[in-house]
CSV table of C-alpha atoms in Angstrom, one decimal:
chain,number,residue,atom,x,y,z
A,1,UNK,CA,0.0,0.0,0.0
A,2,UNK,CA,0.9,3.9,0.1
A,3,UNK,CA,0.2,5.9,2.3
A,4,UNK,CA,-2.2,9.1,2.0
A,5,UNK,CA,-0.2,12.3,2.7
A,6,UNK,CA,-1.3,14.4,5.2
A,7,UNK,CA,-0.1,17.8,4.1
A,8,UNK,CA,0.3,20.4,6.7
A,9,UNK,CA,1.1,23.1,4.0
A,10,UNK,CA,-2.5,22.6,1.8
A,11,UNK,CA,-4.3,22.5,5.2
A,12,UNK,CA,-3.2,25.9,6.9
A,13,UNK,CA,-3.8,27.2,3.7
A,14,UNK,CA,-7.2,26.3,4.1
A,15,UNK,CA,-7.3,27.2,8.1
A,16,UNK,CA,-5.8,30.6,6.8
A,17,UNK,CA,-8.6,31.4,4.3
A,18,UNK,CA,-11.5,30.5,6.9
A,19,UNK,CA,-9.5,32.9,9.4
A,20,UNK,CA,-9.7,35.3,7.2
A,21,UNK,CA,-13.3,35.3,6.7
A,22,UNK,CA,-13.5,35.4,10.4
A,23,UNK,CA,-11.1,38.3,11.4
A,24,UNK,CA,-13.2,39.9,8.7
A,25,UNK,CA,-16.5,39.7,10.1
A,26,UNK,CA,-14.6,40.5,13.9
A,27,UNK,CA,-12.9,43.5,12.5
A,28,UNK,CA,-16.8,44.6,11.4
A,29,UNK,CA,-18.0,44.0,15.0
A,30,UNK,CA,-14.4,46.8,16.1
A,31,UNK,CA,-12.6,43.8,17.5
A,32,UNK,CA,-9.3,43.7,15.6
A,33,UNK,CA,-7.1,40.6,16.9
A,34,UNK,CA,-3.7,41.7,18.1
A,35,UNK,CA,-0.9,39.0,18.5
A,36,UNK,CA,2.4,41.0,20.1
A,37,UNK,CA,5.8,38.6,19.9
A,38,UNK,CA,9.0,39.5,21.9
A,39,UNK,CA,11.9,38.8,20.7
A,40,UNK,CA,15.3,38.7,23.2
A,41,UNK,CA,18.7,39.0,21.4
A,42,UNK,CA,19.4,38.3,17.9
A,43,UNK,CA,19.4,34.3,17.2
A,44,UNK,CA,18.8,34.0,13.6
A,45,UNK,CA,16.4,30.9,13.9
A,46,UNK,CA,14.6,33.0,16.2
A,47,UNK,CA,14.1,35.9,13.7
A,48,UNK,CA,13.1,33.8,11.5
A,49,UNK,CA,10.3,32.5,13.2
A,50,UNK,CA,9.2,35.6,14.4
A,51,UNK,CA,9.5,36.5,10.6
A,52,UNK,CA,7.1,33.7,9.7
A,53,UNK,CA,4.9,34.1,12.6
A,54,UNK,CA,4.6,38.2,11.5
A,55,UNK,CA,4.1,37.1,8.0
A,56,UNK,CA,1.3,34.5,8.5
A,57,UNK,CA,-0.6,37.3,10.9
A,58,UNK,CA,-0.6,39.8,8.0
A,59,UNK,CA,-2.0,36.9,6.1
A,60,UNK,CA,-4.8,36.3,7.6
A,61,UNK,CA,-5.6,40.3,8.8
A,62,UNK,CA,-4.3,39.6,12.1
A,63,UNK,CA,-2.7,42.6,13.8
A,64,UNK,CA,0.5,42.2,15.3
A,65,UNK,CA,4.1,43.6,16.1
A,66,UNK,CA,7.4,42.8,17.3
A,67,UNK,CA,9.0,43.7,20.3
A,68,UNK,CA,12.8,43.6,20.6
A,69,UNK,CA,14.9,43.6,23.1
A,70,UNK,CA,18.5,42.8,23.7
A,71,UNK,CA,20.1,39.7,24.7
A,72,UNK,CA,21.6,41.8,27.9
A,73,UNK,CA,17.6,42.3,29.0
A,74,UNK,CA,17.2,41.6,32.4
A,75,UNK,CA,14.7,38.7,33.8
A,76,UNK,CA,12.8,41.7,35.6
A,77,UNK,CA,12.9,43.9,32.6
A,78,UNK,CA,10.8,41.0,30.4
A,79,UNK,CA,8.7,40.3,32.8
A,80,UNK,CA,7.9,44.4,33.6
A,81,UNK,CA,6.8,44.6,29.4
A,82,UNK,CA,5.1,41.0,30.3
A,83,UNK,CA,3.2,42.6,33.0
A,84,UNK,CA,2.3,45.9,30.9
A,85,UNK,CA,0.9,43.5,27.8
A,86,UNK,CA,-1.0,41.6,30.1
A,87,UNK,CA,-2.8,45.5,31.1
A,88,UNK,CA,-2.9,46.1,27.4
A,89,UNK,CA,-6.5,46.1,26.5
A,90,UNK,CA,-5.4,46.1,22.8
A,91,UNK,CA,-3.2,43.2,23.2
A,92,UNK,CA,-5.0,39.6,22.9
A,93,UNK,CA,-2.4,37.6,22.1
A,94,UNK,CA,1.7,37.6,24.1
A,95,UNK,CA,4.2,35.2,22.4
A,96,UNK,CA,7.6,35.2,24.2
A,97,UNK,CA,10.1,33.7,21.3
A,98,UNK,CA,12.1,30.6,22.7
A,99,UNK,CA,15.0,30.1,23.7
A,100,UNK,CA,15.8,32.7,25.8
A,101,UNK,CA,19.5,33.9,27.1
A,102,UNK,CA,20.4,31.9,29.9
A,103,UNK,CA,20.4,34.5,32.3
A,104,UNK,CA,16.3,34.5,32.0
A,105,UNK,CA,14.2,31.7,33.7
A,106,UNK,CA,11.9,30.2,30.9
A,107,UNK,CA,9.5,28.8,33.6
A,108,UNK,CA,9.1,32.4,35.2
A,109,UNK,CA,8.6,34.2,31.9
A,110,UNK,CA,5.6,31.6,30.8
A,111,UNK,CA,4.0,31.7,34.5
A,112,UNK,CA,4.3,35.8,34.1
A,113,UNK,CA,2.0,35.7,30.8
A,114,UNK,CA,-1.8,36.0,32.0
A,115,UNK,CA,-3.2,32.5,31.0
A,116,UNK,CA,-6.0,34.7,28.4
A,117,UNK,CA,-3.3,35.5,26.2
A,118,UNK,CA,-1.2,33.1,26.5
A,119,UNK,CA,-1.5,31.8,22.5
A,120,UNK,CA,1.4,29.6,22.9
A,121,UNK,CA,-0.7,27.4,25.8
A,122,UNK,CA,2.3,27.0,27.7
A,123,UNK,CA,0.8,28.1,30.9
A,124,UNK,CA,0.2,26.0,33.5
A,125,UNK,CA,-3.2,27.1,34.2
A,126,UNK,CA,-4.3,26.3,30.6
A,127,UNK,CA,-2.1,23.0,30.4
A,128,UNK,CA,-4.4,22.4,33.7
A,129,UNK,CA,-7.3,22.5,31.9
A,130,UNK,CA,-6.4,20.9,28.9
A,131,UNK,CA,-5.8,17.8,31.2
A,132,UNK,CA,-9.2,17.9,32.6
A,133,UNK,CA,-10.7,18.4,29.2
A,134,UNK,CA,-11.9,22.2,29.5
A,135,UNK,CA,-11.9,24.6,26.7
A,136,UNK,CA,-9.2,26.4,26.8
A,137,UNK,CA,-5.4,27.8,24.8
A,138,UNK,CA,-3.6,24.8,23.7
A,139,UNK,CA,-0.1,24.0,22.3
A,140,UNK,CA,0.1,25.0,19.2
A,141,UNK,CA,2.1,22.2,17.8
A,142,UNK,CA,0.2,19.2,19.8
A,143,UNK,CA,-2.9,21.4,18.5
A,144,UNK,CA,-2.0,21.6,15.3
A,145,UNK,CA,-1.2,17.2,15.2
A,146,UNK,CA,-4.8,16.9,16.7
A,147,UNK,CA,-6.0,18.8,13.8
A,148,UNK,CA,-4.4,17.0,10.9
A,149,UNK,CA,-5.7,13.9,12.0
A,150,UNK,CA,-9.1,15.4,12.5
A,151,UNK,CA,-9.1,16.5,8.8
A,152,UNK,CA,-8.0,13.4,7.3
A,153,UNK,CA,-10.5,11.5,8.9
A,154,UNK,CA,-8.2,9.7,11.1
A,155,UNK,CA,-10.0,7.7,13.8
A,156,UNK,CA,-8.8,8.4,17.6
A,157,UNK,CA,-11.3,7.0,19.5
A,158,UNK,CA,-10.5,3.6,20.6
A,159,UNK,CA,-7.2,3.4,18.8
A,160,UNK,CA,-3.5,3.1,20.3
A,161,UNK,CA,-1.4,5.7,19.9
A,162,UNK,CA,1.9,5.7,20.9
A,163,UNK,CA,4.0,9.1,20.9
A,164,UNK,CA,7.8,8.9,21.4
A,165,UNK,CA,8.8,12.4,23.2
A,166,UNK,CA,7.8,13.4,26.2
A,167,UNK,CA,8.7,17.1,25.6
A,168,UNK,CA,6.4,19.6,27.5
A,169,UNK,CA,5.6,21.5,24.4
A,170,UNK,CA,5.0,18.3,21.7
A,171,UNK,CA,5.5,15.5,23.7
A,172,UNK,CA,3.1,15.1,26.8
A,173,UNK,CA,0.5,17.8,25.6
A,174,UNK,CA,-0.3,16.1,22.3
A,175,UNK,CA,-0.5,12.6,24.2
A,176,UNK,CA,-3.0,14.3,26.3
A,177,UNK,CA,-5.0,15.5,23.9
A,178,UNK,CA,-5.2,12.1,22.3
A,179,UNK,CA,-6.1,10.7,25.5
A,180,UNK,CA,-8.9,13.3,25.8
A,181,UNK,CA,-10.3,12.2,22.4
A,182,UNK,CA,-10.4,8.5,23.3
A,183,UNK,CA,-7.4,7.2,22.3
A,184,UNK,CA,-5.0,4.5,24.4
A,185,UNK,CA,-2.1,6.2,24.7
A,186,UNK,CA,1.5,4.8,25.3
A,187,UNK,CA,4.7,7.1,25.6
A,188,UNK,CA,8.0,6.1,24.8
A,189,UNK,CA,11.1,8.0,24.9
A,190,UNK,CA,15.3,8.0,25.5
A,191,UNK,CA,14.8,5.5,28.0
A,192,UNK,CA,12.3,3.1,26.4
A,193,UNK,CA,14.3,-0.3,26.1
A,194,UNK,CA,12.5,-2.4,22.8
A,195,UNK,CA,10.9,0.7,21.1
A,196,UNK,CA,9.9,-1.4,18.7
A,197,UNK,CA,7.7,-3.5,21.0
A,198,UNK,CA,5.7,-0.7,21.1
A,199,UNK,CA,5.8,1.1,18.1
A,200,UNK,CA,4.4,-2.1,15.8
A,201,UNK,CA,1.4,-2.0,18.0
A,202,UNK,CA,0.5,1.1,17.0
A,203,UNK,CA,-2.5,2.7,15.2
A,204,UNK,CA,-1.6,6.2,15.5
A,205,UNK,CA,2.5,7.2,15.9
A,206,UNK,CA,3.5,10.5,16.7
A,207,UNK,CA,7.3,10.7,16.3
A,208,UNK,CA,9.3,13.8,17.8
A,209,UNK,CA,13.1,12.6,18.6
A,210,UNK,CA,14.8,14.9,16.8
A,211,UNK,CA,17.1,12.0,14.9
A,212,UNK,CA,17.2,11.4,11.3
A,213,UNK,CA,15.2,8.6,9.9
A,214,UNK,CA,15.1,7.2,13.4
A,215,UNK,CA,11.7,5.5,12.8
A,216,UNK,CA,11.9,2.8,9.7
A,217,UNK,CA,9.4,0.7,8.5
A,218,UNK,CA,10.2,-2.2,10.5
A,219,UNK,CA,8.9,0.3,13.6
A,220,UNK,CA,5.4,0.8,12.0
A,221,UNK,CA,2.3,-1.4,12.4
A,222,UNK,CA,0.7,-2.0,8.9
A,223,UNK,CA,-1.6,0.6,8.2
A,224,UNK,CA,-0.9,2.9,11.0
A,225,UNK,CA,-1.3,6.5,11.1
A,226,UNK,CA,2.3,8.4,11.3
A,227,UNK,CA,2.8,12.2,12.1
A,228,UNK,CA,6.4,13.4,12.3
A,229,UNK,CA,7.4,16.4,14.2
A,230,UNK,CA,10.9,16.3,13.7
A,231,UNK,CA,13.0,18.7,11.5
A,232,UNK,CA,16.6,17.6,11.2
A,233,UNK,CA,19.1,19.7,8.6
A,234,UNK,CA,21.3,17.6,6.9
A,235,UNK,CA,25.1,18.0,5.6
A,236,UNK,CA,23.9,18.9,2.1
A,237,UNK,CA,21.2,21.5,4.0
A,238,UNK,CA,18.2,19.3,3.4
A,239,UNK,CA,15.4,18.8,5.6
A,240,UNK,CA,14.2,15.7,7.1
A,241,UNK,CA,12.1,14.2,9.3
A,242,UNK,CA,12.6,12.0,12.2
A,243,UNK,CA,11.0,9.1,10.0
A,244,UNK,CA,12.2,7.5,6.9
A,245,UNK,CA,9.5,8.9,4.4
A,246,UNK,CA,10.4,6.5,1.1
A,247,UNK,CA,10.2,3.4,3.4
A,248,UNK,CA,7.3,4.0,5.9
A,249,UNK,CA,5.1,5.0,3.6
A,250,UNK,CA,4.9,2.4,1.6
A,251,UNK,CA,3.5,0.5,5.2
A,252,UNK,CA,1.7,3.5,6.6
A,253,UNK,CA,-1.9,4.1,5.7
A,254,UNK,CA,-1.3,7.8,6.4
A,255,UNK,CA,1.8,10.1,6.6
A,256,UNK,CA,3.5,13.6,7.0
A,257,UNK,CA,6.0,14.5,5.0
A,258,UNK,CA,8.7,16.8,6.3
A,259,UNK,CA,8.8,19.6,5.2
A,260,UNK,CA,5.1,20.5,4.4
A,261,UNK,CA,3.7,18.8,7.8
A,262,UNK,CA,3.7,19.8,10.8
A,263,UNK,CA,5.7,23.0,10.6
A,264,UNK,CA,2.9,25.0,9.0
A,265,UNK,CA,0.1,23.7,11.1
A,266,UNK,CA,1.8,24.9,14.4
A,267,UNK,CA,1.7,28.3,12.6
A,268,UNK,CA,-1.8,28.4,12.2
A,269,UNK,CA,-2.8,27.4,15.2
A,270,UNK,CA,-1.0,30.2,16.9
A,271,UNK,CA,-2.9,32.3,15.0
A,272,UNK,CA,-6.0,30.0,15.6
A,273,UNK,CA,-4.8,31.1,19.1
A,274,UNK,CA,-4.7,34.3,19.0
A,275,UNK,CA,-8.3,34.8,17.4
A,276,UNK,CA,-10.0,32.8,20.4
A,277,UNK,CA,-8.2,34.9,22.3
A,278,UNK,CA,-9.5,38.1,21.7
A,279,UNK,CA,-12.9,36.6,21.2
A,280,UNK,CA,-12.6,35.3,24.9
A,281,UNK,CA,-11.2,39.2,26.6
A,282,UNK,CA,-13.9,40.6,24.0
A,283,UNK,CA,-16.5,38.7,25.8
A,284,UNK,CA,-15.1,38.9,29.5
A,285,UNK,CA,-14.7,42.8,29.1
A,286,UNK,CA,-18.3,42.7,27.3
């Protein structure tokens, strides 16, 4: 067999245009959706998600806007502009670009963002209530996995999926969320003796090692479901996945590629996000 190809890329596009629509009939109501992204120092991969995350807003009439800051800001400095977003009424969405300088306490700077506008769903308060199944932000990435199998058609309920990763922002969120939709869920990870024990067994496989073609078809249960996270530059400046693409999808009843997968989706559901967002302060200040 060979596999469908779930295509990240084709579906934000989609997501994008309905967006679009909807920040339309918002910005006819005076609620214009505001997404503000700091960015500390000057890594390039940073920038360039920032670039991307700026572009994709403009895309789909979201406002937004960067704010810099350099790499010698103090911890008490980010979380004073934190703290003065959070009283921003015009501000729906805050987006603190990772990684930060090592002088700056990621948990603190997540904790500082109020949990409304927290569009990345890092919070603790929203990952609460993801795990107890309330509506709330959620990871964008885990969010945006959720959704591709959603709009393939991929059945959850009942099915074992197995994600190896237990990352706090892919990992154990998008677990969860399969959990929450009524799927068996196993998690493997560095320390997982006989992945492939588990792996063949299962219906759905979310793979996010960060490794090269770490995942080959002898790992994958005939017919399974497989969504790969991983994004791995090699020597010739290629892009990969964590799974062998040629291989496994000749066993896999569905598939994302890399790139063109996940990437895009994780995107979109930041600015999926942002969107509920200010809907949510709209309605609290209403």
């Amino acid at each position: 067999m060979s596999a469908d190809i779930i295509n990240g890329k084709e579906l934000a596009h989609k997501l994008k245009e309905e967006m679009s629509k909807e920040v339309l009939q918002l910005k006819e109501q005076g609620l214009i959706p505001h997404l503000t992204v700091i960015l500390i120092g000057d890594n390039p991969a940073s920038r360039s998600y920032v670039k991307g995350k700026k572009k994709a807003s403009g895309e789909t009439g979201i406002s937004s806007d960067v704010i810099e800051m350099p790499v010698s800001t103090s911890e008490n400095e980010l979380l004073q502009k934190i703290h003065e977003l959070n009283n921003d009424r015009s501000v729906h969405g805050i987006l603190v670009q990772l990684p930060l300088p090592e002088h700056i306490d990621e948990k603190h700077v997540i904790e500082a963002i109020s949990p409304a506008k927290d569009v990345d769903g890092f919070h603790p308060i929203n990952i609460g209530r993801m795990i107890t199944g309330e509506d709330t932000l959620l990871p964008c990435t885990p969010y945006g996995i959720l959704t591709m199998l959603k709009s393939y058609d991929v059945t959850i309920e009942g099915k074992h999926a197995v994600v190896i990763g237990r990352s706090n922002i892919v990992g154990k969120p998008v677990g969860q969320l399969l959990l929450n939709e009524n799927a068996t869920v196993t998690y493997c990870h560095s320390k997982t003796t006989n992945l492939i024990d588990f792996t063949s067994k299962a219906d759905i496989l979310i793979v996010a090692v960060g490794r090269p073609n770490a995942i080959r078809e002898e790992h994958i249960k005939e017919g399974a479901a497989v969504i790969d996270v991983g994004i791995n530059r090699l020597d010739d400046g290629s892009l990969t996945g964590d799974v062998d693409f040629d291989a496994v999808s000749e066993k896999a009843s569905y598939i994302s590629p890399v790139p063109r997968g996940v990437g895009p989706m994780t995107i979109t559901m930041l600015l999926k996000n942002t969107i509920k967002a200010a809907k949510g302060l709209s309605e609290s200040e209403g």
